[in-house]
Tab-separated table of C-alpha atoms in Angstrom:
chain	number	residue	atom	x	y	z
A	1	MET	CA	3.782	-28.664	7.184
A	2	GLN	CA	0.353	-30.059	7.032
A	3	GLY	CA	-0.377	-30.940	3.349
A	4	TYR	CA	-4.493	-30.406	2.259
A	5	VAL	CA	-6.447	-33.065	0.511
A	6	PRO	CA	-6.730	-31.790	-3.281
A	7	ALA	CA	-9.860	-30.003	-4.760
A	8	ARG	CA	-12.286	-31.831	-6.190
A	9	ASP	CA	-13.213	-30.850	-9.995
A	10	GLY	CA	-15.605	-27.597	-9.794
A	11	ALA	CA	-14.836	-26.864	-6.589
A	12	PHE	CA	-13.638	-23.410	-5.961
A	13	ALA	CA	-14.533	-22.708	-9.297
A	14	GLU	CA	-15.354	-19.172	-8.111
A	15	SER	CA	-12.138	-18.250	-6.482
A	16	ARG	CA	-9.879	-19.544	-9.054
A	17	LYS	CA	-11.841	-17.107	-11.320
A	18	CYS	CA	-10.957	-14.680	-8.808
A	19	PHE	CA	-7.719	-15.107	-8.793
A	20	ARG	CA	-6.953	-14.884	-12.378
A	21	GLU	CA	-9.097	-11.652	-12.487
A	22	LEU	CA	-6.465	-10.255	-10.294
A	23	GLU	CA	-3.202	-12.023	-11.491
A	24	ASP	CA	-4.332	-10.909	-14.413
A	25	TRP	CA	-5.200	-6.717	-13.121
A	26	ALA	CA	-2.130	-7.353	-10.991
A	27	ALA	CA	0.218	-7.292	-14.593
A	28	SER	CA	-2.104	-4.941	-16.373
A	29	GLU	CA	-0.997	-1.241	-17.478
A	30	GLU	CA	-3.375	-0.003	-15.250
A	31	ALA	CA	-1.528	-1.610	-12.176
A	32	ALA	CA	1.761	-1.021	-13.470
A	33	GLY	CA	0.585	2.913	-13.732
A	34	LEU	CA	-0.304	3.377	-10.140
A	35	GLN	CA	1.368	4.697	-7.028
A	36	HIS	CA	2.132	2.627	-3.826
A	37	GLY	CA	-0.844	3.653	-2.413
A	38	GLU	CA	-3.466	3.060	-4.438
A	39	LEU	CA	-1.898	-0.296	-5.844
A	40	GLU	CA	-1.856	-1.096	-1.866
A	41	GLU	CA	-6.204	0.316	-2.101
A	42	GLN	CA	-7.166	-1.633	-4.837
A	43	LEU	CA	-5.003	-5.290	-3.593
A	44	GLU	CA	-6.895	-4.233	-0.001
A	45	VAL	CA	-10.263	-4.144	-1.902
A	46	ARG	CA	-10.246	-6.818	-4.419
A	47	GLY	CA	-8.447	-9.187	-2.417
A	48	ARG	CA	-11.258	-8.969	0.290
A	49	GLU	CA	-13.191	-10.094	-2.582
A	50	LEU	CA	-11.016	-12.537	-3.381
A	51	LEU	CA	-11.751	-14.339	0.472
A	52	ARG	CA	-15.156	-13.988	0.313
A	53	ARG	CA	-15.458	-16.180	-2.381
A	54	VAL	CA	-12.848	-18.819	-1.233
A	55	PHE	CA	-15.407	-18.087	2.083
A	56	GLN	CA	-18.369	-18.595	-0.323
A	57	ASP	CA	-17.042	-21.915	-2.363
A	58	ARG	CA	-15.699	-23.548	0.875
A	59	LEU	CA	-19.529	-23.094	2.422
A	60	ASP	CA	-20.734	-24.347	-1.133
A	61	ALA	CA	-18.703	-27.581	-0.764
A	62	THR	CA	-19.726	-28.569	2.651
A	63	ALA	CA	-23.432	-28.138	1.567
A	64	ALA	CA	-23.067	-30.726	-1.012
A	65	ALA	CA	-21.201	-33.316	1.082
A	66	GLU	CA	-23.670	-32.592	3.733
A	67	GLU	CA	-25.439	-35.993	3.785
A	68	ARG	CA	-29.115	-36.986	5.033
A	69	ARG	CA	-29.642	-37.172	8.761
A	70	HIS	CA	-33.020	-39.550	9.868
A	71	GLU	CA	-34.412	-38.797	13.010
A	72	VAL	CA	-33.978	-34.981	13.241
A	73	THR	CA	-35.496	-33.858	16.110
A	74	GLY	CA	-35.876	-30.359	17.270
A	75	GLU	CA	-35.986	-28.455	21.101
A	76	ASP	CA	-39.722	-29.580	21.367
A	77	GLY	CA	-38.433	-33.152	20.844
A	78	ALA	CA	-40.348	-33.608	17.617
A	79	VAL	CA	-39.284	-35.715	14.877
A	80	ARG	CA	-38.628	-33.933	11.819
A	81	THR	CA	-39.307	-36.339	8.860
A	82	ARG	CA	-39.462	-33.626	6.226
A	83	ALA	CA	-35.478	-32.486	4.396
A	84	GLU	CA	-35.402	-29.981	1.745
A	85	ARG	CA	-31.822	-29.304	0.427
A	86	GLY	CA	-30.945	-25.708	-0.352
A	87	ARG	CA	-32.152	-23.792	2.420
A	88	THR	CA	-30.237	-20.908	2.587
A	89	ARG	CA	-28.901	-18.279	5.181
A	90	PRO	CA	-26.855	-14.657	4.636
A	91	LEU	CA	-23.792	-14.339	6.821
A	92	VAL	CA	-22.102	-11.194	6.579
A	93	THR	CA	-18.626	-12.053	7.399
A	94	LYS	CA	-14.823	-9.781	7.214
A	95	PHE	CA	-14.797	-10.271	3.528
A	96	GLY	CA	-18.126	-9.647	2.946
A	97	GLN	CA	-21.304	-11.178	2.608
A	98	VAL	CA	-22.012	-15.036	1.756
A	99	ILE	CA	-24.810	-17.539	1.519
A	100	VAL	CA	-24.563	-20.723	3.510
A	101	SER	CA	-26.967	-23.258	2.462
A	102	ARG	CA	-28.137	-26.546	4.002
A	103	ILE	CA	-30.496	-29.182	4.615
A	104	ALA	CA	-33.860	-27.681	6.656
A	105	TYR	CA	-35.904	-31.031	8.558
A	106	ARG	CA	-39.117	-29.502	8.387
A	107	SER	CA	-42.140	-30.555	10.207
A	108	PRO	CA	-45.771	-28.946	9.678
A	109	GLY	CA	-46.636	-26.488	12.197
A	110	ARG	CA	-43.093	-26.962	13.892
A	111	SER	CA	-39.869	-24.599	13.455
A	112	ASN	CA	-37.147	-26.300	11.297
A	113	VAL	CA	-34.243	-28.029	12.210
A	114	CYS	CA	-30.993	-27.155	10.464
A	115	PRO	CA	-27.716	-29.823	11.733
A	116	LEU	CA	-25.138	-27.849	9.916
A	117	ASP	CA	-25.773	-24.830	11.466
A	118	ALA	CA	-24.667	-25.901	14.767
A	119	VAL	CA	-21.958	-27.744	12.934
A	120	LEU	CA	-20.956	-24.635	11.681
A	121	ASN	CA	-21.471	-22.619	14.839
A	122	LEU	CA	-23.487	-20.427	13.358
A	123	PRO	CA	-24.759	-16.879	15.605
A	124	GLU	CA	-28.636	-16.125	15.794
A	125	GLU	CA	-27.703	-13.612	13.664
A	126	LYS	CA	-26.633	-12.438	10.388
A	127	HIS	CA	-22.553	-11.178	11.358
A	128	SER	CA	-20.323	-13.718	11.847
A	129	HIS	CA	-17.984	-14.145	15.124
A	130	GLY	CA	-15.076	-12.407	13.493
A	131	LEU	CA	-17.930	-9.166	13.546
A	132	ARG	CA	-18.693	-9.625	16.608
A	133	ARG	CA	-15.323	-9.354	18.251
A	134	LEU	CA	-14.576	-6.391	15.839
A	135	ALA	CA	-17.850	-4.934	17.468
A	136	ALA	CA	-16.666	-5.673	20.997
A	137	ILE	CA	-13.247	-4.913	20.388
A	138	GLU	CA	-13.986	-1.102	18.305
A	139	ALA	CA	-17.524	-0.181	21.435
A	140	ALA	CA	-14.822	-0.836	23.705
A	141	ARG	CA	-12.737	2.652	22.528
A	142	GLY	CA	-16.002	4.774	22.286
A	143	SER	CA	-18.863	5.629	20.623
A	144	MET	CA	-21.039	3.163	18.558
A	145	GLU	CA	-20.860	5.443	15.442
A	146	ALA	CA	-17.463	5.912	15.765
A	147	ALA	CA	-17.115	1.149	16.695
A	148	GLY	CA	-19.486	1.077	12.998
A	149	ALA	CA	-16.678	3.561	11.011
A	150	ALA	CA	-12.992	2.181	12.161
A	151	ILE	CA	-15.228	-1.969	11.240
A	152	THR	CA	-16.030	-0.281	7.638
A	153	ARG	CA	-11.705	0.979	7.417
A	154	ALA	CA	-10.615	-2.633	8.486
A	155	THR	CA	-12.994	-4.508	6.665
A	156	GLY	CA	-15.008	-2.580	3.742
A	157	VAL	CA	-18.754	-4.109	5.719
A	158	THR	CA	-21.101	-1.393	6.910
A	159	ILE	CA	-22.574	-2.135	9.496
A	160	GLY	CA	-25.545	0.356	11.430
A	161	LYS	CA	-24.960	2.092	14.897
A	162	ARG	CA	-27.963	0.112	16.241
A	163	GLN	CA	-26.155	-3.244	14.732
A	164	VAL	CA	-22.966	-2.648	16.429
A	165	GLU	CA	-24.632	-2.377	19.709
A	166	GLU	CA	-26.423	-5.489	19.375
A	167	LEU	CA	-23.151	-6.911	18.667
A	168	ALA	CA	-21.690	-5.834	21.550
A	169	ARG	CA	-24.130	-6.886	24.338
A	170	ARG	CA	-24.094	-10.070	22.741
A	171	CYS	CA	-20.533	-10.397	23.942
A	172	ALA	CA	-21.037	-8.620	26.952
A	173	ALA	CA	-23.698	-11.356	27.529
A	174	HIS	CA	-20.858	-14.154	27.541
A	175	VAL	CA	-19.015	-12.683	30.211
A	176	GLU	CA	-21.213	-14.797	33.054
A	177	ALA	CA	-20.638	-17.729	31.433
A	178	PHE	CA	-17.399	-17.237	30.272
A	179	TYR	CA	-16.791	-16.824	34.122
A	180	LEU	CA	-18.127	-20.320	35.004
A	181	TRP	CA	-16.818	-21.930	32.525
A	182	ARG	CA	-12.880	-20.647	33.085
A	183	VAL	CA	-11.253	-23.231	35.303
A	184	THR	CA	-9.654	-20.979	37.867
A	185	GLU	CA	-7.131	-23.493	39.724
A	186	SER	CA	-6.976	-23.900	43.335
A	187	ALA	CA	-4.864	-21.242	45.187
A	188	PRO	CA	-1.919	-22.663	47.290
A	189	ASP	CA	-2.145	-22.885	51.156
A	190	GLY	CA	-1.538	-19.636	52.673
A	191	HIS	CA	-2.062	-17.195	49.699
A	192	PRO	CA	-5.398	-15.009	50.768
A	193	LEU	CA	-8.341	-14.588	49.062
A	194	ILE	CA	-9.225	-11.007	48.358
A	195	LEU	CA	-12.212	-9.203	47.330
A	196	THR	CA	-12.152	-5.634	46.384
A	197	PHE	CA	-14.600	-2.694	45.644
A	198	ASP	CA	-15.325	1.011	44.249
A	199	GLY	CA	-18.056	2.687	42.813
A	200	LYS	CA	-17.258	4.992	39.877
A	201	GLY	CA	-19.744	7.695	38.292
A	202	ILE	CA	-20.771	7.816	34.666
A	203	VAL	CA	-22.740	10.592	32.952
A	204	MET	CA	-26.043	9.653	32.312
A	205	LEU	CA	-29.088	10.589	29.663
A	206	PRO	CA	-30.932	12.696	31.638
A	207	GLU	CA	-34.043	10.160	31.063
A	208	ALA	CA	-31.729	7.400	32.387
A	209	LEU	CA	-31.283	9.216	35.452
A	210	ARG	CA	-32.637	7.364	38.778
A	211	PRO	CA	-35.520	9.490	39.939
A	212	ALA	CA	-33.550	12.091	42.869
A	213	THR	CA	-30.785	12.598	40.035
A	214	ALA	CA	-33.246	13.369	37.789
A	215	LYS	CA	-35.117	15.734	40.024
A	216	ALA	CA	-31.937	17.651	41.619
A	217	ALA	CA	-30.700	17.847	37.643
A	218	ALA	CA	-34.008	19.346	36.685
A	219	SER	CA	-34.159	21.889	39.325
A	220	ALA	CA	-30.650	23.211	38.821
A	221	GLU	CA	-29.939	26.304	37.396
A	222	SER	CA	-26.542	27.208	35.759
A	223	LYS	CA	-25.214	31.123	37.892
A	224	LEU	CA	-23.538	31.883	34.160
A	225	ALA	CA	-24.770	31.570	30.684
A	226	THR	CA	-22.573	31.133	28.695
A	227	ARG	CA	-19.991	28.785	30.577
A	228	LEU	CA	-19.883	26.648	34.049
A	229	SER	CA	-18.474	28.094	37.143
A	230	PRO	CA	-16.437	26.633	39.556
A	231	GLY	CA	-17.942	23.303	41.167
A	232	GLU	CA	-21.191	22.676	38.300
A	233	LYS	CA	-21.277	19.783	36.255
A	234	ASN	CA	-22.148	19.115	32.346
A	235	GLY	CA	-25.274	16.582	33.347
A	236	ARG	CA	-25.480	13.968	36.141
A	237	LYS	CA	-23.756	10.863	37.162
A	238	ARG	CA	-25.015	6.934	38.220
A	239	MET	CA	-22.590	5.151	39.927
A	240	ALA	CA	-20.998	1.862	38.333
A	241	GLU	CA	-20.216	-0.482	40.998
A	242	LEU	CA	-17.225	-2.527	40.877
A	243	ALA	CA	-16.016	-5.674	42.546
A	244	CYS	CA	-13.090	-7.601	41.548
A	245	VAL	CA	-11.677	-11.206	43.869
A	246	TYR	CA	-8.541	-12.490	43.351
A	247	ASP	CA	-6.204	-14.820	44.992
A	248	ALA	CA	-2.951	-13.102	46.448
A	249	VAL	CA	0.324	-14.003	46.244
A	250	PRO	CA	1.724	-12.909	49.714
A	251	VAL	CA	5.311	-10.664	50.224
A	252	PRO	CA	5.115	-9.463	53.743
A	253	ARG	CA	6.942	-6.670	54.047
A	254	THR	CA	7.457	-3.739	56.882
A	255	PRO	CA	6.436	-0.411	56.890
A	256	GLU	CA	10.226	0.416	55.557
A	257	ASP	CA	9.337	-1.376	52.149
A	258	VAL	CA	6.147	0.787	51.797
A	259	ILE	CA	7.550	4.387	52.795
A	260	SER	CA	10.618	5.008	52.668
A	261	THR	CA	12.502	8.760	53.255
A	262	PRO	CA	13.086	11.348	50.377
A	263	ALA	CA	16.489	10.472	50.465
A	264	GLN	CA	15.979	7.127	50.677
A	265	LYS	CA	14.373	7.474	47.542
A	266	ARG	CA	16.205	9.361	45.807
A	267	ARG	CA	19.240	6.445	46.603
A	268	GLU	CA	17.414	3.960	45.467
A	269	ARG	CA	16.717	5.159	42.428
A	270	LYS	CA	20.515	5.791	41.285
A	271	ALA	CA	20.990	2.342	42.724
A	272	GLN	CA	18.246	1.207	40.398
A	273	ALA	CA	19.306	3.137	37.189
A	274	ALA	CA	22.757	1.654	37.836
A	275	GLU	CA	21.343	-2.415	38.095
A	276	PRO	CA	20.706	-4.165	34.865
A	277	LYS	CA	17.207	-4.544	33.901
A	278	GLY	CA	15.680	-7.691	35.055
A	279	LYS	CA	13.064	-9.446	36.988
A	280	GLY	CA	13.750	-9.464	40.607
A	281	LYS	CA	11.869	-10.236	43.823
A	282	PRO	CA	8.580	-9.204	43.479
A	283	ARG	CA	8.299	-6.200	45.909
A	284	GLU	CA	4.220	-6.307	46.121
A	285	PRO	CA	1.780	-9.176	46.564
A	286	GLN	CA	0.942	-10.372	43.027
A	287	ALA	CA	-3.318	-10.863	41.898
A	288	ARG	CA	-4.112	-14.520	40.550
A	289	GLY	CA	-6.772	-15.627	38.857
A	290	LYS	CA	-9.038	-11.920	38.808
A	291	TRP	CA	-12.483	-11.921	38.568
A	292	LEU	CA	-14.193	-8.641	38.028
A	293	THR	CA	-18.136	-7.910	37.208
A	294	ALA	CA	-19.654	-3.673	37.404
A	295	SER	CA	-22.950	-2.762	37.256
A	296	VAL	CA	-24.561	0.792	37.191
A	297	THR	CA	-27.548	-0.769	37.433
A	298	ASP	CA	-27.432	-3.080	40.574
A	299	ASP	CA	-26.761	-1.395	43.874
A	300	ILE	CA	-23.914	-1.973	45.921
A	301	PRO	CA	-25.247	-5.022	48.339
A	302	ALA	CA	-25.832	-6.652	45.313
A	303	VAL	CA	-22.817	-6.051	43.713
A	304	ILE	CA	-21.309	-7.318	46.774
A	305	ALA	CA	-22.512	-10.106	46.866
A	306	ALA	CA	-22.088	-11.207	44.152
A	307	ALA	CA	-18.363	-11.137	44.410
A	308	PHE	CA	-19.136	-12.726	47.862
A	309	GLY	CA	-20.623	-15.420	45.982
A	310	GLU	CA	-17.665	-15.638	43.558
A	311	ALA	CA	-15.582	-15.803	46.643
A	312	GLU	CA	-17.759	-18.981	48.630
A	313	ARG	CA	-16.898	-20.747	45.427
A	314	ARG	CA	-13.257	-20.661	45.569
A	315	ASP	CA	-13.357	-21.476	49.319
A	316	PRO	CA	-16.381	-23.571	49.851
A	317	GLY	CA	-15.829	-24.391	53.843
A	318	HIS	CA	-14.298	-20.745	54.904
A	319	GLU	CA	-10.537	-22.302	55.376
A	320	ARG	CA	-8.891	-19.483	53.639
A	321	GLU	CA	-8.061	-16.304	55.077
A	322	TRP	CA	-10.303	-13.719	53.407
A	323	ALA	CA	-9.332	-9.731	52.934
A	324	VAL	CA	-11.621	-6.914	52.226
A	325	LEU	CA	-9.815	-3.342	50.232
A	326	ILE	CA	-11.961	-0.262	50.218
A	327	ASP	CA	-11.603	3.106	49.633
A	328	GLY	CA	-13.261	3.640	52.994
A	329	ASN	CA	-16.719	4.084	51.689
A	330	ASN	CA	-19.428	3.887	54.479
A	331	THR	CA	-22.015	2.179	52.727
A	332	GLN	CA	-19.612	-0.703	51.055
A	333	ILE	CA	-18.234	-1.471	54.911
A	334	GLU	CA	-21.972	-1.673	55.634
A	335	ALA	CA	-22.960	-4.496	52.646
A	336	VAL	CA	-19.446	-6.002	52.981
A	337	THR	CA	-20.339	-6.318	56.782
A	338	ALA	CA	-23.701	-7.772	56.438
A	339	GLU	CA	-22.734	-10.181	53.521
A	340	ALA	CA	-19.840	-11.944	55.416
A	341	ALA	CA	-22.670	-12.363	58.992
A	342	ARG	CA	-25.610	-13.552	56.128
A	343	ARG	CA	-22.549	-15.752	54.701
A	344	GLY	CA	-20.685	-16.573	58.431
A	345	VAL	CA	-17.234	-15.944	57.063
A	346	THR	CA	-15.204	-14.033	58.795
A	347	VAL	CA	-13.344	-11.196	56.775
A	348	THR	CA	-10.544	-8.232	57.938
A	349	ILE	CA	-11.518	-4.802	56.002
A	350	VAL	CA	-8.314	-3.363	55.113
A	351	ILE	CA	-8.736	0.433	53.878
A	352	ASP	CA	-6.726	1.400	50.700
A	353	PHE	CA	-3.189	3.090	52.363
A	354	ILE	CA	-3.638	5.392	49.021
A	355	HIS	CA	-6.439	7.121	50.399
A	356	VAL	CA	-5.323	7.196	53.796
A	357	LEU	CA	-2.043	8.903	52.169
A	358	GLU	CA	-3.955	11.672	50.987
A	359	TYR	CA	-5.747	12.440	54.456
A	360	LEU	CA	-2.024	13.062	55.380
A	361	TRP	CA	-1.400	15.177	52.893
A	362	LYS	CA	-4.261	17.369	53.721
A	363	ALA	CA	-2.711	17.547	57.342
A	364	ALA	CA	0.562	18.384	55.865
A	365	TRP	CA	-1.242	21.828	54.086
A	366	SER	CA	-2.284	22.881	56.769
A	367	PHE	CA	1.659	23.102	58.187
A	368	PHE	CA	3.826	23.740	56.242
A	369	ASP	CA	3.983	25.911	52.664
A	370	LYS	CA	2.688	24.640	49.551
A	371	GLY	CA	5.994	22.890	47.754
A	372	GLU	CA	7.970	23.014	51.320
A	373	PRO	CA	9.911	19.526	51.475
A	374	ALA	CA	9.791	19.180	55.168
A	375	ALA	CA	6.279	18.656	54.123
A	376	GLU	CA	6.992	15.555	52.103
A	377	GLU	CA	9.423	14.406	55.249
A	378	TRP	CA	6.797	14.729	57.815
A	379	VAL	CA	4.069	12.733	55.516
A	380	ALA	CA	6.780	9.989	55.168
A	381	ALA	CA	7.062	9.391	58.795
A	382	GLN	CA	3.206	9.699	59.537
A	383	ALA	CA	2.381	7.363	57.510
A	384	ARG	CA	5.059	5.320	59.327
A	385	LYS	CA	3.834	5.332	62.294
A	386	ILE	CA	0.375	4.322	60.465
A	387	LEU	CA	1.885	1.469	58.979
A	388	ARG	CA	3.289	-0.141	61.822
A	389	GLY	CA	-0.529	0.314	63.655
A	390	ASN	CA	-0.646	3.687	65.270
A	391	ALA	CA	-3.311	5.218	63.808
A	392	ARG	CA	-4.541	6.680	66.769
A	393	GLN	CA	-1.238	7.939	67.676
A	394	VAL	CA	-0.990	9.720	64.604
A	395	ALA	CA	-4.145	11.305	64.699
A	396	ALA	CA	-3.359	12.244	68.115
A	397	GLY	CA	-0.248	13.766	67.302
A	398	ILE	CA	-1.970	16.049	64.292
A	399	ARG	CA	-4.727	17.870	66.963
A	400	ARG	CA	-1.561	18.159	69.148
A	401	ARG	CA	0.421	19.792	66.389
A	402	ALA	CA	-2.228	22.690	65.241
A	403	THR	CA	-2.812	23.238	68.717
A	404	THR	CA	0.055	24.288	69.885
A	405	TYR	CA	0.757	26.119	66.851
A	406	GLY	CA	-2.403	28.356	67.573
A	407	TYR	CA	-3.762	27.479	64.006
A	408	SER	CA	-6.403	29.323	62.863
A	409	ARG	CA	-10.216	26.971	62.220
A	410	ALA	CA	-9.534	27.657	58.173
A	411	GLU	CA	-5.613	26.638	58.649
A	412	ARG	CA	-6.081	23.563	60.654
A	413	ALA	CA	-9.478	23.037	58.264
A	414	GLY	CA	-6.998	19.478	56.544
A	415	ALA	CA	-5.590	18.811	59.800
A	416	GLY	CA	-9.024	18.481	61.486
A	417	GLU	CA	-10.123	15.745	58.602
A	418	ALA	CA	-7.706	14.314	58.356
A	419	ALA	CA	-7.405	13.132	62.691
A	420	ARG	CA	-11.152	12.455	62.058
A	421	TYR	CA	-10.674	10.409	59.615
A	422	LEU	CA	-8.106	7.972	60.991
A	423	ASP	CA	-9.651	7.848	64.024
A	424	ASN	CA	-12.805	7.262	62.747
A	425	LYS	CA	-10.933	4.397	60.428
A	426	ASN	CA	-9.200	3.000	63.092
A	427	GLY	CA	-10.556	-0.253	63.178
A	428	TYR	CA	-9.745	-0.693	59.420
A	429	LEU	CA	-6.505	0.219	59.093
A	430	ASP	CA	-4.604	-2.386	60.536
A	431	TYR	CA	-2.067	-2.638	58.297
A	432	ALA	CA	0.732	-3.950	60.592
A	433	THR	CA	-0.981	-7.353	60.256
A	434	ALA	CA	-1.299	-7.054	56.583
A	435	LEU	CA	2.208	-6.350	55.875
A	436	SER	CA	3.448	-9.110	58.206
A	437	LYS	CA	1.003	-11.864	56.616
A	438	GLY	CA	1.835	-10.619	53.307
A	439	TRP	CA	-1.733	-8.631	51.779
A	440	PRO	CA	-1.722	-6.284	49.490
A	441	ILE	CA	-2.813	-2.604	51.198
A	442	ALA	CA	-4.037	-0.650	47.964
A	443	THR	CA	-7.149	-1.289	45.892
A	444	GLY	CA	-4.630	-0.590	42.288
A	445	ILE	CA	-6.680	-3.151	40.155
A	446	ILE	CA	-10.484	-1.871	41.410
A	447	GLU	CA	-8.744	1.565	40.656
A	448	GLY	CA	-7.969	0.802	37.252
A	449	ALA	CA	-10.981	-1.222	36.487
A	450	CYS	CA	-12.617	2.180	37.606
A	451	ARG	CA	-10.496	3.963	34.994
A	452	HIS	CA	-10.002	1.856	31.824
A	453	ILE	CA	-13.324	-0.312	31.841
A	454	VAL	CA	-15.617	2.171	33.361
A	455	LYS	CA	-14.467	5.531	32.350
A	456	THR	CA	-13.192	5.078	28.946
A	457	GLU	CA	-14.587	1.802	27.651
A	458	TRP	CA	-17.365	0.760	28.942
A	459	ILE	CA	-20.003	1.038	26.458
A	460	SER	CA	-22.185	-2.003	26.492
A	461	GLN	CA	-24.806	-0.903	28.158
A	462	ALA	CA	-25.727	2.419	26.252
A	463	ARG	CA	-29.091	1.381	25.403
A	464	ASP	CA	-30.146	0.002	28.158
A	465	GLY	CA	-29.020	1.977	31.323
A	466	GLY	CA	-29.262	5.388	28.873
A	467	LEU	CA	-25.201	5.404	29.481
A	468	LYS	CA	-23.668	8.556	27.765
A	469	ALA	CA	-20.310	8.215	25.852
A	470	PRO	CA	-17.350	9.700	27.732
A	471	ARG	CA	-15.776	12.611	25.782
A	472	PRO	CA	-11.949	11.479	25.309
A	473	SER	CA	-10.037	13.184	28.237
């Protein structure tokens, strides 16, 4: 174990005194008469004060050892010729407030320069980086009030709502710098570059709505006086646009690897239950070096352009294969196509296969009763056909079945919607090529970001964007 240099005489006297007081209290009859829970609470409070005094003594020792410098300049390049020892500033830590004393270098009419601030990496605000980190963690869990209460419970330090907001915002401001600083290892040859995009609605405060949405909200009237009727929403939303870029470790698959029959699934479950648990061969492409961005203020083209910028940083020569995974949103498709053309890069757009499955199920409920096992078999068979590159044939088969069995317009609505979708998106359903090359065909990564980063955790833009914190579901 590394040894420590003994403290100089007089240094850390206050923390030693505090420890003796704590020791004397712990040995007292008062402490002896406490239940374990009461004892725990008392030690937590008194222990924080002990740590605060150790922190303060360490800062005082550093200040006492600070040597006078010469030729100290500020950001303006001017030399500060005067030095004043003992200039102080407060610092609120996780243990309480301490005072930082240091030498201030001065020049008439210019701001002071304190080199020790940089040595200690002191924040601009009075709250420590430890409290800033706590604020960022807790603000991501819910409202700013709840974050402040959680910080107080953990540290005993009281922070106001606006202060929590500012601390969380300061952390968010470093995200882009972090991505620039982080070194992403070059992907091996043959690993595709994946870009994926999605949007997520966020309930907004009325004053933060876009003009068209605000106008619609102002003119809307509830049908019922006491509650919302089906289809009515409590609050209006703005769409946050999300983008993710990552390198994919390719895993070639066949349609049967992706979609098996219900009977095959049951056999697989039994086999997996009998096998010892362990890490086997990956069944889908693995993501590496994920980069994520999201904005409630920038529009779709701007966010997509930012993602293309990150992709181009990874592959400036456009030597790798670029694949774009989206859910079929036409605005996103148009923006992706335009951005790719502007940068002169070839991209392959692939629509999330899970969305395609949902349309197949809409068709299935036109042909089968709810819960009928044959519907599951039918969807699996059509899905495998689509994975083999036969989306148009599936669309034609759906229409043919609806006509042959003489379904009414209402009965065949889901089937018609599915067939139209398959025809309209056929150019983006080349799953046969994607599977053979080992590419991903689902947007799980960006869907997870929508669910966890935006829906339940995205609070950092609350004040600037007028974000309304969502209620827990």
